[in-house]
Amino acid sequence: MVDYSKWKAIEVSDDEDETHPNIDTASLFRWRHQARMERMAELEKEKAAFEAKKQETQIKLSEAKKKLLESQKEGAMNLEELRKVVSDLEKEEKKIKKEGEELSKKERLVPWNVDTISKDGFTKTILNKPQARSQKEMSEEDKTEHYKKYVKENESLLKKYGMLQKYDDSKRFLQEHPHLACEDTANYLVIWCINLEVEEKHQLMEHVSHQCICMQYLLELAKQLDVDPRACISSFFTRIQIADREYKDSFNDELRAFKERIKKRAQKQIEDAVREVEEPLRKCFETQDIPMLQQVITQIPEEEARYHMKRCIDSGLWIPDAKAAEETKNASDVKPS
């Protein structure tokens, strides 16, 4: 026998519902549909937050058990304290498991509707995971404009995050401003690091690099868990603080490699800038165009201008007060009668 009872919970399609003749039916359907979509979105958000919390607790418990085992082997004095930490985390894990069961029950009780009944629930084959609309359909020009707008609206917050030093401070700051947990923030920090290195602010570059790698690791964790990065803020910063040596070594290796890439990129930018300056200078010298030379010199820093002028004088491309030098040469060439 087929159990048809579950079909009683299906929400009637908008176009099959009946309304009073005096009611704007189209508007009512739109409002109902919007409300339904908002409920579904809220449930998805709740599921993402639950998964992040579950992941964070599992990481903490695993690390705590490992630390307890190592302390037992070494005969450490704080065994009771570590046992209590493990016990508390095990209780938290059971509590989270119960929350998961309640969340699953809540999901099962959601009435079927036109937006869910048509989804494929009988196969797990996924050929291509669709990208978010904003990423998939955005042109390069649109991406550039989006990034410029994002930086304009958030640059002060981005700089504050980049200057933070402690993991707990970074965690708290991102939880207060969760929209910063995104690719645009990582891209801004990379560009800022390059500019700092070009300006020879090496220590500040290394500090901001650390914050940049934290953001990149957070985004990677979100990708692995297939959740919104905002749901991983707490998980990542908890994980990096209690992580085992292998994870921290991997983090530090990536940080070192990143700083090396920044230095190489900055050096290339400097070399390109020098080439661009030298080319106009060469043109000025070859054409003996004094006004053009003066214009070029005023557009570059004073120390840099002195450096380039000295090189040009040493190489013979430019002779200071060439007219006086020529007169002196002519005088020396005149033989006494």
Coordinates of C-alpha atoms in Angstrom, one line a residue:
M1 CA 0.0 0.0 0.0
V2 CA 1.2 3.5 -0.8
D3 CA 1.1 6.0 2.1
Y4 CA -0.4 9.2 0.7
S5 CA -0.5 11.0 4.0
K6 CA 2.6 13.0 3.2
W7 CA 0.9 14.7 0.3
K8 CA -1.4 16.5 2.7
A9 CA 1.5 18.7 3.7
I10 CA 2.1 20.1 0.2
E11 CA 1.5 23.8 0.0
V12 CA -1.0 24.6 -2.8
S13 CA 0.6 26.2 -5.8
D14 CA 0.0 29.9 -6.0
D15 CA -2.1 29.8 -9.2
E16 CA -4.4 27.1 -7.8
D17 CA -5.3 29.0 -4.7
E18 CA -8.7 30.8 -4.4
T19 CA -9.0 34.3 -3.2
H20 CA -11.8 36.8 -2.6
P21 CA -12.8 38.7 -5.8
N22 CA -12.0 42.0 -4.1
I23 CA -8.4 40.9 -3.3
D24 CA -5.5 41.7 -5.7
T25 CA -4.7 38.1 -6.4
A26 CA -1.4 38.7 -8.3
S27 CA 0.0 40.7 -5.4
L28 CA -1.1 38.2 -2.8
F29 CA 0.6 35.4 -4.7
R30 CA 3.8 37.4 -4.9
W31 CA 3.7 38.2 -1.2
R32 CA 3.1 34.5 -0.3
H33 CA 5.9 33.4 -2.6
Q34 CA 8.3 35.9 -1.2
A35 CA 7.5 34.9 2.4
R36 CA 8.0 31.2 1.5
M37 CA 11.4 31.9 -0.1
E38 CA 12.4 33.9 3.0
R39 CA 11.5 31.0 5.3
M40 CA 13.5 28.6 3.1
A41 CA 16.5 31.0 3.1
E42 CA 16.4 31.4 6.9
L43 CA 16.4 27.6 7.2
E44 CA 19.4 27.3 5.0
K45 CA 21.2 30.0 7.0
E46 CA 20.4 28.1 10.2
K47 CA 21.8 24.9 8.7
A48 CA 25.0 26.6 7.7
A49 CA 25.5 28.1 11.2
F50 CA 24.9 24.7 12.7
E51 CA 27.4 23.0 10.5
A52 CA 30.0 25.6 11.3
K53 CA 29.4 25.2 15.1
K54 CA 29.5 21.4 14.7
Q55 CA 32.8 21.6 12.8
E56 CA 34.3 24.0 15.4
T57 CA 33.4 21.7 18.3
Q58 CA 34.8 18.6 16.6
I59 CA 38.1 20.4 16.0
K60 CA 38.3 21.6 19.7
L61 CA 37.5 18.1 21.0
S62 CA 40.0 16.4 18.8
E63 CA 42.7 18.8 19.8
A64 CA 41.8 18.5 23.5
K65 CA 41.9 14.7 23.4
K66 CA 45.3 14.8 21.7
K67 CA 46.6 17.2 24.2
L68 CA 45.3 15.1 27.1
L69 CA 46.9 12.0 25.7
E70 CA 50.3 13.7 25.3
S71 CA 50.1 15.1 28.8
Q72 CA 49.3 11.7 30.2
K73 CA 52.5 10.3 28.5
E74 CA 54.6 13.1 29.9
G75 CA 53.1 12.9 33.4
A76 CA 51.9 16.6 33.3
M77 CA 50.4 18.2 36.4
N78 CA 47.3 19.6 34.7
L79 CA 45.6 16.3 33.8
E80 CA 42.4 17.0 35.8
E81 CA 42.0 20.4 34.1
L82 CA 42.4 18.8 30.6
R83 CA 40.0 16.0 31.5
K84 CA 37.4 18.6 32.4
V85 CA 37.9 20.4 29.1
V86 CA 37.4 17.1 27.2
S87 CA 34.4 16.3 29.3
D88 CA 32.8 19.7 28.7
L89 CA 33.4 19.4 24.9
E90 CA 31.9 15.9 24.8
K91 CA 28.8 17.3 26.5
E92 CA 28.7 20.1 24.0
E93 CA 29.1 17.6 21.2
K94 CA 26.0 15.6 22.5
K95 CA 24.1 18.8 22.8
I96 CA 25.0 19.7 19.2
K97 CA 24.0 16.3 18.0
K98 CA 20.6 16.8 19.6
E99 CA 20.3 20.2 17.9
G100 CA 21.1 18.5 14.6
E101 CA 18.3 16.0 15.1
E102 CA 15.9 18.8 15.9
L103 CA 17.0 20.7 12.8
S104 CA 16.6 17.6 10.6
K105 CA 13.1 17.2 12.0
K106 CA 12.3 20.8 11.4
E107 CA 13.5 20.4 7.8
R108 CA 11.4 17.3 7.3
L109 CA 8.3 19.1 8.5
V110 CA 8.6 21.9 6.0
P111 CA 5.7 21.7 3.6
W112 CA 6.5 20.8 0.0
N113 CA 5.8 23.5 -2.4
V114 CA 6.4 24.5 -6.0
D115 CA 10.0 25.6 -5.2
T116 CA 11.0 22.3 -3.5
I117 CA 8.9 19.6 -5.0
S118 CA 10.6 20.0 -8.4
K119 CA 14.1 19.5 -7.0
D120 CA 15.8 16.3 -7.9
G121 CA 15.8 14.2 -4.7
F122 CA 16.6 10.8 -6.3
T123 CA 20.1 11.3 -7.6
K124 CA 23.4 12.6 -6.3
T125 CA 25.0 13.0 -9.7
I126 CA 26.3 16.6 -10.0
L127 CA 27.9 17.5 -13.3
N128 CA 28.5 21.1 -12.6
K129 CA 27.9 23.0 -9.4
P130 CA 26.4 26.3 -10.5
Q131 CA 28.2 29.5 -9.4
A132 CA 26.4 32.3 -7.7
R133 CA 24.6 34.6 -10.1
S134 CA 26.8 37.6 -9.2
Q135 CA 30.0 35.7 -10.0
K136 CA 28.8 33.8 -13.0
E137 CA 27.2 36.5 -15.0
M138 CA 29.3 39.5 -14.0
S139 CA 31.6 40.8 -16.7
E140 CA 35.2 41.9 -16.0
E141 CA 34.1 45.5 -16.2
D142 CA 31.3 44.8 -13.7
K143 CA 33.7 43.0 -11.4
T144 CA 36.1 46.0 -11.5
E145 CA 33.3 48.4 -10.7
H146 CA 32.0 46.1 -7.9
Y147 CA 35.5 45.9 -6.3
K148 CA 36.0 49.7 -6.5
K149 CA 32.6 50.3 -4.8
Y150 CA 33.4 47.7 -2.2
V151 CA 36.8 49.3 -1.4
K152 CA 35.3 52.8 -1.3
E153 CA 32.6 51.7 1.2
N154 CA 34.8 49.6 3.4
E155 CA 38.4 50.8 3.1
S156 CA 38.6 52.1 6.7
L157 CA 37.4 48.7 8.0
L158 CA 39.7 46.8 5.7
K159 CA 42.7 48.8 7.1
K160 CA 41.6 48.2 10.7
Y161 CA 41.4 44.5 10.1
G162 CA 44.8 44.5 8.4
M163 CA 46.4 46.2 11.4
L164 CA 45.0 43.8 14.0
Q165 CA 47.5 41.5 15.8
K166 CA 45.7 38.9 17.9
Y167 CA 43.5 36.1 16.6
D168 CA 40.8 36.9 19.1
D169 CA 40.7 40.5 18.0
S170 CA 40.5 39.5 14.4
K171 CA 37.7 37.1 15.2
R172 CA 35.7 39.6 17.2
F173 CA 36.2 42.3 14.5
L174 CA 35.0 40.0 11.6
Q175 CA 32.1 38.9 13.7
E176 CA 31.1 42.5 14.1
H177 CA 31.6 43.1 10.4
P178 CA 30.9 39.7 8.8
H179 CA 30.5 41.1 5.3
L180 CA 34.3 41.5 5.2
A181 CA 34.7 37.7 5.0
C182 CA 34.9 37.6 1.2
E183 CA 37.2 37.5 -1.8
D184 CA 37.2 41.3 -2.2
T185 CA 38.9 41.7 1.2
A186 CA 41.6 39.1 0.3
N187 CA 42.2 40.9 -3.0
Y188 CA 42.5 44.3 -1.2
L189 CA 45.0 43.0 1.3
V190 CA 47.2 41.5 -1.5
I191 CA 47.3 44.9 -3.3
W192 CA 48.0 46.7 0.0
C193 CA 50.9 44.3 0.7
I194 CA 52.5 45.0 -2.7
N195 CA 52.1 48.8 -2.2
L196 CA 53.7 48.6 1.3
E197 CA 56.7 46.6 -0.1
V198 CA 57.1 49.1 -3.0
E199 CA 57.2 51.9 -0.3
E200 CA 59.9 49.8 1.6
K201 CA 57.6 49.4 4.6
H202 CA 58.7 45.8 5.0
Q203 CA 57.6 45.1 8.6
L204 CA 54.1 46.5 8.0
M205 CA 53.9 44.4 4.8
E206 CA 54.7 41.3 6.7
H207 CA 52.1 42.1 9.3
V208 CA 49.3 42.7 6.8
S209 CA 50.5 39.5 4.9
H210 CA 49.6 37.5 8.0
Q211 CA 46.1 39.0 8.1
C212 CA 45.7 38.3 4.4
I213 CA 46.7 34.6 4.7
C214 CA 44.2 34.3 7.6
M215 CA 41.4 35.6 5.3
Q216 CA 42.5 33.2 2.5
Y217 CA 42.5 30.2 4.9
L218 CA 39.0 31.3 6.2
L219 CA 37.7 31.4 2.6
E220 CA 39.3 28.0 1.9
L221 CA 37.6 26.5 5.0
A222 CA 34.3 27.8 3.8
K223 CA 34.8 26.3 0.4
Q224 CA 35.7 22.9 1.9
L225 CA 32.6 22.9 4.1
D226 CA 30.5 24.4 1.3
V227 CA 29.1 27.1 3.5
D228 CA 29.0 30.9 3.5
P229 CA 32.4 32.3 4.7
R230 CA 30.6 34.3 7.4
A231 CA 29.6 31.0 9.0
C232 CA 33.3 30.0 9.3
I233 CA 34.7 33.1 11.1
S234 CA 34.6 31.5 14.5
S235 CA 35.6 28.1 13.3
F236 CA 38.8 29.3 11.6
F237 CA 40.1 31.4 14.4
T238 CA 39.4 28.7 16.9
R239 CA 41.1 26.1 14.7
I240 CA 44.2 28.2 14.0
Q241 CA 44.7 28.7 17.8
I242 CA 44.4 25.1 18.8
A243 CA 45.7 23.5 15.6
D244 CA 48.4 20.8 15.7
R245 CA 51.9 21.5 14.5
E246 CA 51.3 20.2 11.0
Y247 CA 48.5 22.6 10.4
K248 CA 50.4 25.6 11.8
D249 CA 53.5 24.6 9.9
S250 CA 51.4 24.5 6.7
F251 CA 50.0 28.0 7.6
N252 CA 53.5 29.4 8.2
D253 CA 54.9 27.9 5.0
E254 CA 52.1 29.5 3.0
L255 CA 52.7 32.8 4.8
R256 CA 56.4 32.7 3.9
A257 CA 55.7 31.8 0.3
F258 CA 53.2 34.6 0.1
K259 CA 55.7 37.2 1.4
E260 CA 58.2 36.1 -1.2
R261 CA 55.7 36.4 -4.0
I262 CA 54.8 39.9 -2.7
K263 CA 58.5 40.9 -2.7
K264 CA 59.0 39.6 -6.3
R265 CA 55.9 41.4 -7.5
A266 CA 56.9 44.7 -5.8
Q267 CA 60.4 44.4 -7.3
K268 CA 58.9 44.0 -10.8
Q269 CA 56.7 47.0 -10.3
I270 CA 59.7 49.1 -9.2
E271 CA 61.7 47.9 -12.2
D272 CA 58.8 48.6 -14.6
A273 CA 58.5 52.1 -13.1
V274 CA 62.2 52.8 -13.4
R275 CA 62.1 51.7 -17.1
E276 CA 59.2 54.0 -17.8
V277 CA 61.0 57.0 -16.2
E278 CA 64.3 56.2 -17.9
E279 CA 62.6 56.0 -21.3
P280 CA 61.2 59.6 -21.2
L281 CA 64.5 60.9 -19.7
R282 CA 66.4 59.3 -22.6
K283 CA 64.0 60.9 -25.1
C284 CA 64.6 64.3 -23.4
F285 CA 68.3 63.9 -23.5
E286 CA 68.4 62.7 -27.1
T287 CA 66.2 65.6 -28.3
Q288 CA 67.8 68.1 -25.9
D289 CA 64.3 69.1 -24.9
I290 CA 64.8 71.1 -21.7
P291 CA 61.0 71.8 -21.0
M292 CA 60.1 68.1 -21.4
L293 CA 63.0 67.2 -19.1
Q294 CA 61.8 69.6 -16.5
Q295 CA 58.2 68.3 -16.7
V296 CA 59.4 64.7 -16.3
I297 CA 61.6 65.6 -13.3
T298 CA 58.7 67.3 -11.5
Q299 CA 56.6 64.1 -11.8
I300 CA 58.9 61.9 -9.9
P301 CA 60.2 62.0 -6.2
E302 CA 63.2 64.3 -5.6
E303 CA 65.6 61.5 -4.5
E304 CA 64.6 59.4 -7.5
A305 CA 65.1 62.4 -9.8
R306 CA 68.6 63.0 -8.4
Y307 CA 69.4 59.3 -8.9
H308 CA 68.4 59.2 -12.5
M309 CA 70.1 62.5 -13.3
K310 CA 73.4 61.3 -11.8
R311 CA 73.2 58.1 -13.9
C312 CA 72.6 60.1 -17.0
I313 CA 75.5 62.5 -16.3
D314 CA 77.9 59.6 -15.4
S315 CA 77.0 57.9 -18.7
G316 CA 77.5 61.0 -20.7
L317 CA 73.9 61.4 -21.8
W318 CA 73.7 64.7 -20.1
I319 CA 76.3 67.4 -19.6
P320 CA 75.5 70.0 -17.0
D321 CA 75.9 73.6 -18.4
A322 CA 76.8 72.2 -21.8
K323 CA 77.3 75.7 -23.3
A324 CA 80.0 76.6 -20.8
A325 CA 81.7 73.3 -21.3
E326 CA 81.7 73.8 -25.0
E327 CA 83.3 77.3 -24.6
T328 CA 86.0 76.0 -22.3
K329 CA 86.7 73.2 -24.9
N330 CA 87.0 75.8 -27.7
A331 CA 89.3 78.0 -25.7
S332 CA 91.6 75.1 -24.9
D333 CA 91.7 74.2 -28.6
V334 CA 93.1 77.7 -29.6
K335 CA 96.9 77.4 -30.0
P336 CA 99.1 80.4 -28.9
S337 CA 100.4 82.4 -31.9

